[in-house]
Short mmCIF file of C-alpha atoms and ligand atoms in Angstrom, two decimals:
data_model
loop_
_atom_site.label_atom_id
_atom_site.label_comp_id
_atom_site.label_asym_id
_atom_site.label_seq_id
_atom_site.Cartn_x
_atom_site.Cartn_y
_atom_site.Cartn_z
CA UNK O 6 14.86 -69.30 -54.52
CA UNK O 7 13.59 -71.04 -51.46
CA UNK O 8 10.84 -69.63 -49.25
CA UNK O 9 9.10 -71.41 -46.37
CA UNK O 10 5.67 -72.87 -47.05
CA UNK O 11 4.11 -70.54 -44.49
CA UNK O 12 5.29 -67.54 -46.54
CA UNK O 13 4.20 -69.06 -49.84
CA UNK O 14 0.78 -69.87 -48.39
CA UNK O 15 0.18 -66.36 -47.14
CA UNK O 16 1.05 -65.01 -50.58
CA UNK O 17 -1.31 -67.55 -52.20
CA UNK O 18 -4.15 -66.68 -49.83
CA UNK O 19 -3.86 -63.00 -50.70
CA UNK O 20 -3.70 -63.82 -54.39
CA UNK O 21 -6.75 -66.05 -54.11
CA UNK O 22 -8.62 -63.09 -52.64
CA UNK O 23 -7.72 -61.06 -55.72
CA UNK O 24 -4.73 -59.12 -54.43
CA UNK O 25 -1.09 -58.96 -55.42
CA UNK O 26 1.37 -60.16 -52.81
CA UNK O 27 5.13 -60.66 -52.70
CA UNK O 28 7.96 -61.40 -50.36
CA UNK O 29 9.95 -58.16 -50.26
CA UNK O 30 13.05 -56.47 -48.93
CA UNK O 31 15.60 -58.18 -46.71
CA UNK O 32 14.22 -61.69 -47.11
CA UNK O 33 14.54 -61.58 -50.91
CA UNK O 34 18.07 -60.21 -50.62
CA UNK O 35 19.07 -62.87 -48.10
CA UNK O 36 17.46 -65.68 -50.10
CA UNK O 37 19.36 -64.64 -53.22
CA UNK O 38 22.52 -64.73 -51.10
CA UNK O 39 21.47 -68.23 -49.91
CA UNK O 40 21.19 -67.06 -46.30
CA UNK O 41 18.23 -67.92 -44.14
CA UNK O 42 16.57 -64.54 -43.47
CA UNK O 43 15.89 -63.64 -39.82
CA UNK O 44 12.32 -62.73 -40.79
CA UNK O 45 10.01 -62.49 -43.79
CA UNK O 46 8.12 -59.43 -44.93
CA UNK O 47 5.27 -59.55 -47.38
CA UNK O 48 3.95 -56.56 -49.30
CA UNK O 49 0.48 -56.56 -50.79
CA UNK O 50 -1.99 -54.46 -52.70
CA UNK O 51 -4.60 -55.32 -50.05
CA UNK O 52 -5.45 -52.48 -47.65
CA UNK O 53 -5.00 -53.20 -43.91
CA UNK O 54 -8.68 -54.01 -43.44
CA UNK O 55 -8.61 -56.29 -46.44
CA UNK O 56 -5.57 -58.11 -45.04
CA UNK O 57 -7.45 -58.66 -41.79
CA UNK O 58 -10.40 -59.97 -43.71
CA UNK O 59 -8.30 -62.48 -45.65
CA UNK O 60 -6.71 -63.76 -42.44
CA UNK O 61 -9.79 -63.58 -40.24
CA UNK O 62 -9.32 -67.26 -39.35
CA UNK O 63 -5.71 -66.77 -38.25
CA UNK O 64 -4.14 -65.24 -35.23
CA UNK O 65 -3.13 -61.74 -36.27
CA UNK O 66 -1.47 -58.80 -34.55
CA UNK O 67 -2.04 -55.26 -35.64
CA UNK O 68 1.48 -53.92 -35.36
CA UNK O 69 0.98 -50.61 -36.94
CA UNK O 70 -2.21 -50.06 -38.83
CA UNK O 71 -0.92 -46.53 -39.46
CA UNK O 72 1.87 -48.00 -41.56
CA UNK O 73 -0.38 -50.74 -42.85
CA UNK O 74 1.41 -53.60 -41.12
CA UNK O 75 -0.33 -56.67 -39.84
CA UNK O 76 1.47 -59.72 -38.52
CA UNK O 77 0.14 -63.20 -39.04
CA UNK O 78 1.17 -65.71 -36.40
CA UNK O 79 1.90 -69.10 -37.98
CA UNK O 80 2.62 -72.51 -36.54
CA UNK O 81 5.78 -72.70 -38.64
CA UNK O 82 8.60 -72.99 -36.10
CA UNK O 83 11.05 -71.24 -38.40
CA UNK O 84 8.94 -68.16 -38.95
CA UNK O 85 6.35 -67.67 -36.30
CA UNK O 86 5.49 -64.14 -37.25
CA UNK O 87 5.12 -62.93 -40.81
CA UNK O 88 4.57 -59.24 -41.36
CA UNK O 89 2.25 -58.16 -44.13
CA UNK O 90 2.32 -54.53 -45.21
CA UNK O 91 0.14 -52.70 -47.67
CA UNK O 92 2.05 -51.22 -50.63
CA UNK O 93 2.99 -47.70 -49.59
CA UNK O 94 4.36 -44.58 -51.10
CA UNK O 95 6.04 -42.09 -48.84
CA UNK O 96 5.05 -38.45 -49.09
CA UNK O 97 7.47 -35.54 -48.83
CA UNK O 98 10.19 -35.61 -46.20
CA UNK O 99 10.86 -32.31 -44.51
CA UNK O 100 12.88 -33.28 -41.44
CA UNK O 101 15.44 -35.91 -42.60
CA UNK O 102 13.69 -38.45 -40.41
CA UNK O 103 10.29 -39.52 -41.54
CA UNK O 104 7.82 -38.85 -44.30
CA UNK O 105 5.23 -36.16 -43.66
CA UNK O 106 2.61 -38.59 -44.89
CA UNK O 107 2.34 -42.19 -45.94
CA UNK O 108 -0.18 -43.25 -48.52
CA UNK O 109 -1.34 -46.72 -49.32
CA UNK O 110 -1.12 -47.49 -53.01
CA UNK O 111 -2.13 -50.36 -55.21
CA UNK O 112 1.05 -50.75 -57.24
CA UNK O 113 4.18 -52.59 -56.31
CA UNK O 114 6.45 -50.22 -58.20
CA UNK O 115 5.88 -47.25 -55.86
CA UNK O 116 6.41 -49.51 -52.88
CA UNK O 117 9.74 -50.75 -54.20
CA UNK O 118 10.80 -47.24 -55.23
CA UNK O 119 10.57 -45.94 -51.65
CA UNK O 120 12.97 -48.61 -50.38
CA UNK O 121 16.50 -47.59 -49.51
CA UNK O 122 18.93 -49.67 -51.56
CA UNK O 123 18.57 -51.62 -54.81
CA UNK O 124 19.47 -54.87 -53.04
CA UNK O 125 16.59 -54.24 -50.62
CA UNK O 126 14.10 -53.29 -53.32
CA UNK O 127 13.31 -56.62 -54.93
CA UNK O 128 10.11 -58.65 -54.68
CA UNK O 129 9.36 -62.30 -55.22
CA UNK O 130 6.39 -64.57 -55.55
CA UNK O 131 6.06 -68.04 -57.03
CA UNK O 132 3.62 -66.68 -59.58
CA UNK O 133 5.85 -63.87 -60.90
CA UNK O 134 9.33 -65.02 -59.95
CA UNK O 135 11.82 -62.28 -59.04
CA UNK O 136 10.71 -58.71 -59.66
CA UNK O 137 13.76 -56.51 -59.85
CA UNK O 138 12.98 -53.03 -61.16
CA UNK O 139 16.19 -51.32 -60.01
CA UNK O 140 18.94 -53.77 -60.86
CA UNK O 141 19.19 -55.16 -57.33
CA UNK O 142 20.16 -58.69 -58.39
CA UNK O 143 23.07 -57.42 -60.48
CA UNK O 144 24.23 -55.15 -57.62
CA UNK O 145 23.93 -58.05 -55.21
CA UNK O 146 26.09 -60.18 -57.48
CA UNK O 147 28.67 -57.41 -57.61
CA UNK O 148 28.26 -56.74 -53.89
CA UNK O 149 27.41 -53.14 -54.58
CA UNK O 150 25.30 -51.01 -52.27
CA UNK O 151 23.45 -48.42 -54.27
CA UNK O 152 20.52 -46.15 -53.45
CA UNK O 153 17.25 -46.58 -55.24
CA UNK O 154 16.96 -43.25 -57.07
CA UNK O 155 19.11 -40.24 -56.44
CA UNK O 156 21.36 -40.76 -53.39
CA UNK O 157 21.39 -37.18 -52.10
CA UNK O 158 17.62 -37.08 -52.22
CA UNK O 159 17.26 -40.44 -50.50
CA UNK O 160 19.69 -39.61 -47.67
CA UNK O 161 18.11 -36.18 -47.25
CA UNK O 162 14.72 -37.80 -46.87
CA UNK O 163 15.86 -40.12 -44.10
CA UNK O 164 19.36 -39.82 -42.69
CA UNK O 165 19.08 -43.18 -40.93
CA UNK O 166 19.74 -44.69 -44.35
CA UNK O 167 23.34 -43.47 -43.92
CA UNK O 168 23.78 -45.77 -40.92
CA UNK O 169 21.83 -48.52 -42.65
CA UNK O 170 24.30 -48.30 -45.54
CA UNK O 171 27.24 -48.78 -43.17
CA UNK O 172 25.44 -51.62 -41.45
CA UNK O 173 24.66 -53.50 -44.68
CA UNK O 174 28.26 -53.06 -45.83
CA UNK O 175 29.45 -54.44 -42.52
CA UNK O 176 27.02 -57.36 -42.56
CA UNK O 177 27.48 -58.38 -46.18
CA UNK O 178 30.81 -57.00 -47.35
CA UNK O 179 29.17 -54.70 -49.89
CA UNK O 180 31.12 -51.80 -51.31
CA UNK O 181 29.39 -48.52 -51.78
CA UNK O 182 28.58 -47.27 -55.26
CA UNK O 183 30.42 -43.97 -55.90
CA UNK O 184 27.44 -41.56 -55.92
CA UNK O 185 25.87 -43.28 -52.91
CA UNK O 186 29.15 -42.99 -51.05
CA UNK O 187 29.66 -39.34 -51.94
CA UNK O 188 26.14 -38.47 -50.80
CA UNK O 189 26.31 -40.32 -47.50
CA UNK O 190 29.55 -38.65 -46.54
CA UNK O 191 28.23 -35.26 -47.56
CA UNK O 192 25.01 -35.60 -45.56
CA UNK O 193 26.39 -37.47 -42.54
CA UNK O 194 25.71 -34.59 -40.11
CA UNK O 195 21.99 -35.16 -40.67
CA UNK O 196 22.37 -38.26 -38.50
CA UNK O 197 22.14 -35.86 -35.56
CA UNK O 198 18.48 -35.34 -36.43
CA UNK O 199 17.70 -39.04 -36.14
CA UNK O 200 16.21 -40.62 -33.02
CA UNK O 201 19.25 -41.91 -31.08
CA UNK O 202 17.76 -45.33 -30.43
CA UNK O 203 17.47 -45.93 -34.17
CA UNK O 204 21.16 -45.12 -34.57
CA UNK O 205 21.95 -47.48 -31.71
CA UNK O 206 20.10 -50.32 -33.41
CA UNK O 207 22.06 -49.84 -36.63
CA UNK O 208 25.36 -49.36 -34.78
CA UNK O 209 24.82 -52.65 -32.97
CA UNK O 210 24.22 -54.45 -36.25
CA UNK O 211 27.23 -52.75 -37.82
CA UNK O 212 29.44 -53.89 -34.93
CA UNK O 213 28.15 -57.46 -35.19
CA UNK O 214 28.84 -57.57 -38.91
CA UNK O 215 31.44 -59.81 -40.49
CA UNK O 216 33.17 -56.78 -42.04
CA UNK O 217 33.01 -54.44 -39.05
CA UNK O 218 36.77 -53.86 -39.03
CA UNK O 219 36.81 -52.49 -42.55
CA UNK O 220 33.73 -50.32 -42.13
CA UNK O 221 34.91 -48.76 -38.86
CA UNK O 222 38.14 -47.72 -40.53
CA UNK O 223 36.69 -46.54 -43.82
CA UNK O 224 33.72 -44.68 -42.38
CA UNK O 225 35.22 -43.20 -39.23
CA UNK O 226 34.06 -39.76 -40.40
CA UNK O 227 30.45 -40.98 -40.27
CA UNK O 228 30.82 -42.67 -36.88
CA UNK O 229 32.54 -39.48 -35.73
CA UNK O 230 29.23 -37.62 -36.08
CA UNK O 231 27.99 -39.28 -32.90
CA UNK O 232 31.33 -40.43 -31.43
CA UNK O 233 33.52 -37.35 -32.01
CA UNK O 234 36.49 -38.81 -30.10
CA UNK O 235 36.90 -41.67 -32.56
CA UNK O 236 37.93 -39.32 -35.34
CA UNK O 237 41.15 -38.43 -33.45
CA UNK O 238 42.05 -42.12 -33.33
CA UNK O 239 42.39 -42.32 -37.12
CA UNK O 240 46.07 -42.36 -38.02
CA UNK O 241 47.12 -41.71 -34.40
CA UNK O 242 50.59 -43.21 -33.98
CA UNK O 243 51.09 -44.61 -30.46
CA UNK O 244 54.90 -44.32 -30.72
CA UNK O 245 55.48 -47.39 -28.61
CA UNK O 246 56.89 -50.76 -29.71
CA UNK O 247 53.90 -52.61 -28.23
CA UNK O 248 51.82 -51.17 -31.02
CA UNK O 249 52.01 -51.78 -34.73
CA UNK O 250 48.77 -50.08 -35.70
CA UNK O 251 47.38 -46.59 -35.30
CA UNK O 252 44.68 -46.35 -32.59
CA UNK O 253 41.70 -46.61 -34.96
CA UNK O 254 43.06 -49.64 -36.84
CA UNK O 255 43.80 -51.28 -33.51
CA UNK O 256 40.26 -50.56 -32.25
CA UNK O 257 38.71 -51.94 -35.44
CA UNK O 258 40.81 -55.10 -35.25
CA UNK O 259 39.82 -55.67 -31.62
CA UNK O 260 36.13 -55.26 -32.52
CA UNK O 261 36.46 -58.02 -35.10
CA UNK O 262 38.59 -60.19 -32.83
CA UNK O 263 36.00 -60.49 -30.04
CA UNK O 264 33.04 -62.86 -30.56
CA UNK O 265 29.86 -61.48 -32.10
CA UNK O 266 28.27 -60.43 -28.83
CA UNK O 267 26.85 -56.97 -28.44
CA UNK O 268 28.47 -56.04 -25.12
CA UNK O 269 31.91 -57.24 -26.15
CA UNK O 270 31.76 -55.49 -29.51
CA UNK O 271 30.61 -52.18 -28.04
CA UNK O 272 33.29 -52.44 -25.35
CA UNK O 273 35.90 -53.10 -28.03
CA UNK O 274 34.75 -50.08 -30.04
CA UNK O 275 35.28 -47.72 -27.12
CA UNK O 276 38.11 -49.43 -25.22
CA UNK O 277 40.91 -47.15 -26.42
CA UNK O 278 38.94 -44.22 -27.73
CA UNK O 279 40.51 -41.81 -25.21
CA UNK O 280 44.08 -42.71 -26.11
CA UNK O 281 44.73 -39.63 -28.24
CA UNK O 282 43.63 -37.31 -25.42
CA UNK O 283 45.65 -39.21 -22.80
CA UNK O 284 48.79 -39.38 -24.92
CA UNK O 285 52.11 -38.07 -23.64
CA UNK O 286 55.61 -38.49 -25.03
CA UNK O 287 58.35 -39.36 -22.54
CA UNK O 288 61.91 -40.04 -23.75
CA UNK O 289 60.44 -40.27 -27.21
CA UNK O 290 58.11 -43.09 -26.14
CA UNK O 291 54.33 -42.80 -26.18
CA UNK O 292 52.31 -43.36 -22.97
CA UNK O 293 48.55 -43.19 -22.47
CA UNK O 294 48.06 -43.48 -18.72
CA UNK O 295 44.51 -43.21 -17.55
CA UNK O 296 43.09 -44.02 -20.97
CA UNK O 297 41.02 -46.96 -19.66
CA UNK O 298 39.08 -44.81 -17.20
CA UNK O 299 38.68 -41.97 -19.69
CA UNK O 300 37.58 -44.32 -22.49
CA UNK O 301 35.00 -45.83 -20.12
CA UNK O 302 33.68 -42.32 -19.46
CA UNK O 303 33.36 -41.60 -23.17
CA UNK O 304 31.62 -44.95 -23.69
CA UNK O 305 29.15 -44.18 -20.94
CA UNK O 306 28.40 -40.71 -22.19
CA UNK O 307 27.95 -41.84 -25.80
CA UNK O 308 25.90 -44.90 -24.90
CA UNK O 309 23.60 -42.76 -22.77
CA UNK O 310 23.08 -40.37 -25.65
CA UNK O 311 22.29 -43.31 -27.93
CA UNK O 312 19.82 -44.66 -25.34
CA UNK O 313 21.55 -47.93 -24.53
CA UNK O 314 20.01 -49.61 -21.51
CA UNK O 315 21.61 -49.12 -18.10
CA UNK O 316 22.74 -52.73 -17.78
CA UNK O 317 24.61 -52.56 -21.09
CA UNK O 318 26.23 -49.26 -20.15
CA UNK O 319 27.32 -50.59 -16.76
CA UNK O 320 28.85 -53.74 -18.20
CA UNK O 321 30.65 -52.01 -21.06
CA UNK O 322 32.06 -49.47 -18.62
CA UNK O 323 33.29 -52.17 -16.29
CA UNK O 324 35.01 -54.04 -19.09
CA UNK O 325 36.70 -50.94 -20.45
CA UNK O 326 37.83 -49.70 -17.05
CA UNK O 327 39.61 -52.98 -16.42
CA UNK O 328 40.69 -53.96 -19.91
CA UNK O 329 44.26 -52.89 -19.36
CA UNK O 330 44.75 -54.39 -15.88
CA UNK O 331 47.27 -57.15 -15.39
CA UNK O 332 45.66 -59.77 -13.20
CA UNK O 333 47.70 -62.02 -10.95
CA UNK O 334 47.14 -65.73 -11.33
CA UNK O 335 47.79 -67.13 -7.84
CA UNK O 336 44.90 -68.76 -6.00
CA UNK O 337 44.18 -65.95 -3.57
CA UNK O 338 44.30 -63.23 -6.23
CA UNK O 339 41.99 -65.16 -8.54
CA UNK O 340 39.48 -65.73 -5.74
CA UNK O 341 39.52 -62.00 -5.12
CA UNK O 342 38.95 -61.41 -8.82
CA UNK O 343 36.02 -63.82 -8.78
CA UNK O 344 34.60 -62.04 -5.79
CA UNK O 345 34.96 -58.66 -7.47
CA UNK O 346 33.75 -59.49 -10.98
CA UNK O 347 32.00 -62.87 -11.03
CA UNK O 348 32.91 -65.52 -13.57
CA UNK O 349 30.91 -64.11 -16.53
CA UNK O 350 32.56 -60.71 -16.38
CA UNK O 351 35.94 -62.29 -15.79
CA UNK O 352 35.49 -64.38 -18.91
CA UNK O 353 34.52 -61.29 -20.89
CA UNK O 354 37.55 -59.44 -19.56
CA UNK O 355 39.79 -62.30 -20.59
CA UNK O 356 38.29 -62.32 -24.10
CA UNK O 357 38.68 -58.56 -24.42
CA UNK O 358 42.27 -58.62 -23.17
CA UNK O 359 43.24 -61.43 -25.52
CA UNK O 360 41.62 -59.64 -28.46
CA UNK O 361 43.35 -56.43 -27.41
CA UNK O 362 46.74 -58.14 -27.40
CA UNK O 363 46.04 -59.91 -30.68
CA UNK O 364 46.03 -56.49 -32.34
CA UNK O 365 49.43 -55.47 -30.93
CA UNK O 366 53.01 -56.44 -31.82
CA UNK O 367 53.65 -60.20 -32.00
CA UNK O 368 55.90 -60.34 -28.95
CA UNK O 369 53.06 -59.03 -26.76
CA UNK O 370 50.97 -62.16 -27.29
CA UNK O 371 53.95 -64.30 -26.22
CA UNK O 372 54.74 -62.09 -23.25
CA UNK O 373 51.15 -62.12 -21.95
CA UNK O 374 50.44 -65.82 -22.34
CA UNK O 375 50.83 -66.55 -18.63
CA UNK O 376 48.66 -63.64 -17.69
CA UNK O 377 45.53 -65.30 -19.12
CA UNK O 378 45.87 -68.30 -16.85
CA UNK O 379 43.65 -66.42 -14.42
CA UNK O 380 40.60 -67.60 -16.30
CA UNK O 381 41.55 -71.29 -16.11
CA UNK O 382 42.33 -70.86 -12.43
CA UNK O 383 38.94 -69.23 -11.91
CA UNK O 384 37.15 -72.18 -13.55
CA UNK O 385 39.08 -74.63 -11.40
CA UNK O 386 38.13 -72.73 -8.25
CA UNK O 387 34.48 -72.79 -9.25
CA UNK O 388 34.62 -76.45 -10.15
CA UNK O 389 36.15 -77.33 -6.80
CA UNK O 390 33.42 -75.33 -5.08
CA UNK O 391 35.94 -73.23 -3.19
CA UNK O 392 34.66 -70.17 -1.42
CA UNK O 393 35.24 -66.71 -2.89
CA UNK O 394 31.97 -64.90 -2.12
CA UNK O 395 29.77 -64.03 0.85
CA UNK O 396 27.03 -66.31 -0.48
CA UNK O 397 29.37 -69.27 -0.20
CA UNK O 398 30.60 -68.40 3.29
CA UNK O 399 29.62 -70.98 5.92
CA UNK O 400 28.19 -68.25 8.14
CA UNK O 401 25.69 -65.52 7.28
CA UNK O 402 24.26 -62.36 8.78
CA UNK O 403 21.81 -64.27 10.95
CA UNK O 404 24.59 -66.31 12.52
CA UNK O 405 26.40 -63.13 13.41
CA UNK O 406 23.23 -61.55 14.77
CA UNK O 407 22.84 -64.55 17.05
CA UNK O 408 26.44 -64.13 18.15
CA UNK O 409 25.64 -60.62 19.32
CA UNK O 410 26.72 -58.43 16.39
CA UNK O 411 24.54 -55.60 15.20
CA UNK O 412 24.08 -53.23 12.26
CA UNK O 413 27.11 -52.34 10.19
CA UNK O 414 29.38 -54.51 12.29
CA UNK O 415 27.79 -57.62 10.78
CA UNK O 416 28.89 -56.69 7.29
CA UNK O 417 32.37 -55.78 8.47
CA UNK O 418 32.81 -59.10 10.29
CA UNK O 419 31.50 -61.11 7.33
CA UNK O 420 33.99 -59.38 5.03
CA UNK O 421 36.81 -60.16 7.47
CA UNK O 422 35.81 -63.81 7.61
CA UNK O 423 35.58 -64.02 3.83
CA UNK O 424 39.04 -62.49 3.56
CA UNK O 425 40.36 -65.09 6.02
CA UNK O 426 38.76 -67.92 4.05
CA UNK O 427 40.04 -66.61 0.71
CA UNK O 428 43.59 -66.24 2.01
CA UNK O 429 43.41 -69.73 3.54
CA UNK O 430 43.84 -68.49 7.11
CA UNK O 431 40.55 -70.07 8.08
CA UNK O 432 38.65 -73.08 6.85
CA UNK O 433 35.14 -72.38 5.53
CA UNK O 434 33.37 -74.18 8.38
CA UNK O 435 30.70 -72.67 10.54
CA UNK O 436 32.10 -73.62 13.93
CA UNK O 437 35.61 -72.54 12.96
CA UNK O 438 34.42 -69.18 11.67
CA UNK O 439 32.16 -68.54 14.67
CA UNK O 440 34.98 -69.37 17.01
CA UNK O 441 37.20 -66.87 15.17
CA UNK O 442 34.88 -63.98 15.89
CA UNK O 443 33.63 -65.20 19.24
P1 ATP C 26 17.39 -57.31 -41.69
O1 ATP C 26 17.91 -58.53 -42.29
O2 ATP C 26 18.31 -56.69 -40.73
O3 ATP C 26 15.99 -57.40 -41.18
P2 ATP C 26 16.17 -55.74 -43.74
O4 ATP C 26 16.66 -55.32 -45.10
O5 ATP C 26 15.00 -56.65 -43.70
O6 ATP C 26 17.37 -56.29 -42.94
P3 ATP C 26 14.57 -53.99 -42.19
O7 ATP C 26 14.99 -52.86 -41.31
O8 ATP C 26 13.90 -55.17 -41.59
O9 ATP C 26 15.86 -54.40 -42.99
O10 ATP C 26 13.63 -53.35 -43.30
C1 ATP C 26 12.89 -54.12 -44.22
C2 ATP C 26 12.90 -53.45 -45.59
O11 ATP C 26 12.25 -52.19 -45.52
C3 ATP C 26 14.29 -53.14 -46.16
O12 ATP C 26 14.82 -54.24 -46.85
C4 ATP C 26 14.00 -51.97 -47.05
O13 ATP C 26 13.47 -52.41 -48.27
C5 ATP C 26 12.91 -51.23 -46.31
N1 ATP C 26 13.43 -50.18 -45.40
C6 ATP C 26 13.66 -50.30 -44.08
N2 ATP C 26 14.08 -49.14 -43.55
C7 ATP C 26 14.10 -48.25 -44.56
C8 ATP C 26 14.42 -46.87 -44.66
N3 ATP C 26 14.84 -46.17 -43.59
N4 ATP C 26 14.30 -46.28 -45.87
C9 ATP C 26 13.87 -46.97 -46.94
N5 ATP C 26 13.57 -48.26 -46.91
C10 ATP C 26 13.66 -48.91 -45.75
MG1 MG C 27 13.97 -57.38 -41.91
#
C-alpha cells in the first residue's frame, strides 16, 4: 500500500514519542482500491494535548478538540492538511444522531469498532501493516458494504449512516450485505431526525457517484423519506412513445448521463419528479403538461429543507424550469437566449436536454439533433463579439441621461435599442443608436 511521505512521517513522529498511530478509515479503503484518497486521517493513542506537544514545531489547527482532532499543515502539495484524531469510543446514542458522550481511549480496537462499515474500519502503519479486525479487506474485495457490528444497532445510533451506505455504494459500486440492507430499509425514517445539511452532503456525493443510476433506482424508498414525490416515479409508465422507461428509471439515467457536476446532477434528479402528479391521459396517450414548472417547485422546496445554498437552488430551478423548452436556432433567437440565460446556463441547459433525450426512445435523439445547434450558434455569436446584452450595447445609461432621458425611461429606451440591435434593425454604433432615439 502506498502512503505519502508526509503521512508516514507523522505516524513515525507519534510512534517516536511513544504513541500508537495509524492511517485509518477512508484513506486505507481508497489505498487498497488503488485510488488516491481525497484526504488522509490518522488515529492515535495520544491525547489531543499530547498530539499538540509532538507537533509543537509544526503549523497545527485545532479543528475540534472536543472530538480530539488536530490538523497538521504540511508542505506536501498532495496533502496539505492531515487530520490526527485521538482514539475514541462513542458513548450511548439516544437520539439517532450523535453519541451522548465521546471518550478518548488508548486502544485502537474501540476506535475501529465505532466506525460505520467494515471497509471503513481498517488501519495501517508501516510498522504493523494492515490492521483489519472486522474483515474489511475481504468485504472490499467482494465489494460488500457491511456494518461493523449489528446493523440495526448501528443505524439506530446514527441514522446518517443510512445515507452514507447509499453514498458509498454509489461511489464504489458496493452491494449491501443482506442484514445491513434489511436494517437500513427498516430504519430509514430515522433520517428525518438527522441535520438536513448532513443529508445534503451525502446526497451530493451519492449523485456524483459512478453508480448513482443504480442506487437511485434500488433505494428510492430511502430517498423518498426526504423527497416523497420521487417514490411515485418508481414504475410510473408515461404511456407515450417518446418514453421507453418509467419515470424513475428515466430520472436515474439522466443523472448518470450528465457530467459529474453538482448542479447538473441535482437538476437531473428533480427534473421530472412532478410527472406523476401532472399526468393526464388523452386519447390513450400520456401527457405531463406543466411538469417542468412543478418539478422546479419541488426541487426548490426540497433543496431549501436540505439547506442547499440560495445560488444552487436558483440555478437548479432555472435549469429544471427550462429543461423541456424547444429553443429556436436562428441568429436572433439565439441572441435572445444568450441575453436571457448567459452562456454558462445555456451550456448547462444543452447538456441537460441532451442527457434527457438520451434516456428516451431512440428516434427522439435523431429528431432533436438540430435543436441542439443553438449552443454552437451561441458560441459563434460570442466569438464574433456580436451584441446580445446591455453591457455590450454601444450606448449606456449615461449617454441617454445626456440625451435628456430620465428615470425609468432610460431602461425602457436601452431595452428598445438592444432589441433593435439583436434583430439587426440597427447597427451597434453609438451615433446610430443615439440618432435612433433622438
Ligand atoms: P471520503 O472519501 O468521502 O472522505 P471517508 O470514509 O473518509 O470517505 P469521512 O466522512 O471522511 O468518510 O469519515 C472518515 C471515517 O470516519 C470513515 O471512514 C469512518 O471510518 C468514520 N465515520 C465517519 N462518519 C461516521 C459515522 N457517521 N459513523 C461511524 N463512523 C463514521
Ligand atoms: Mg475522509
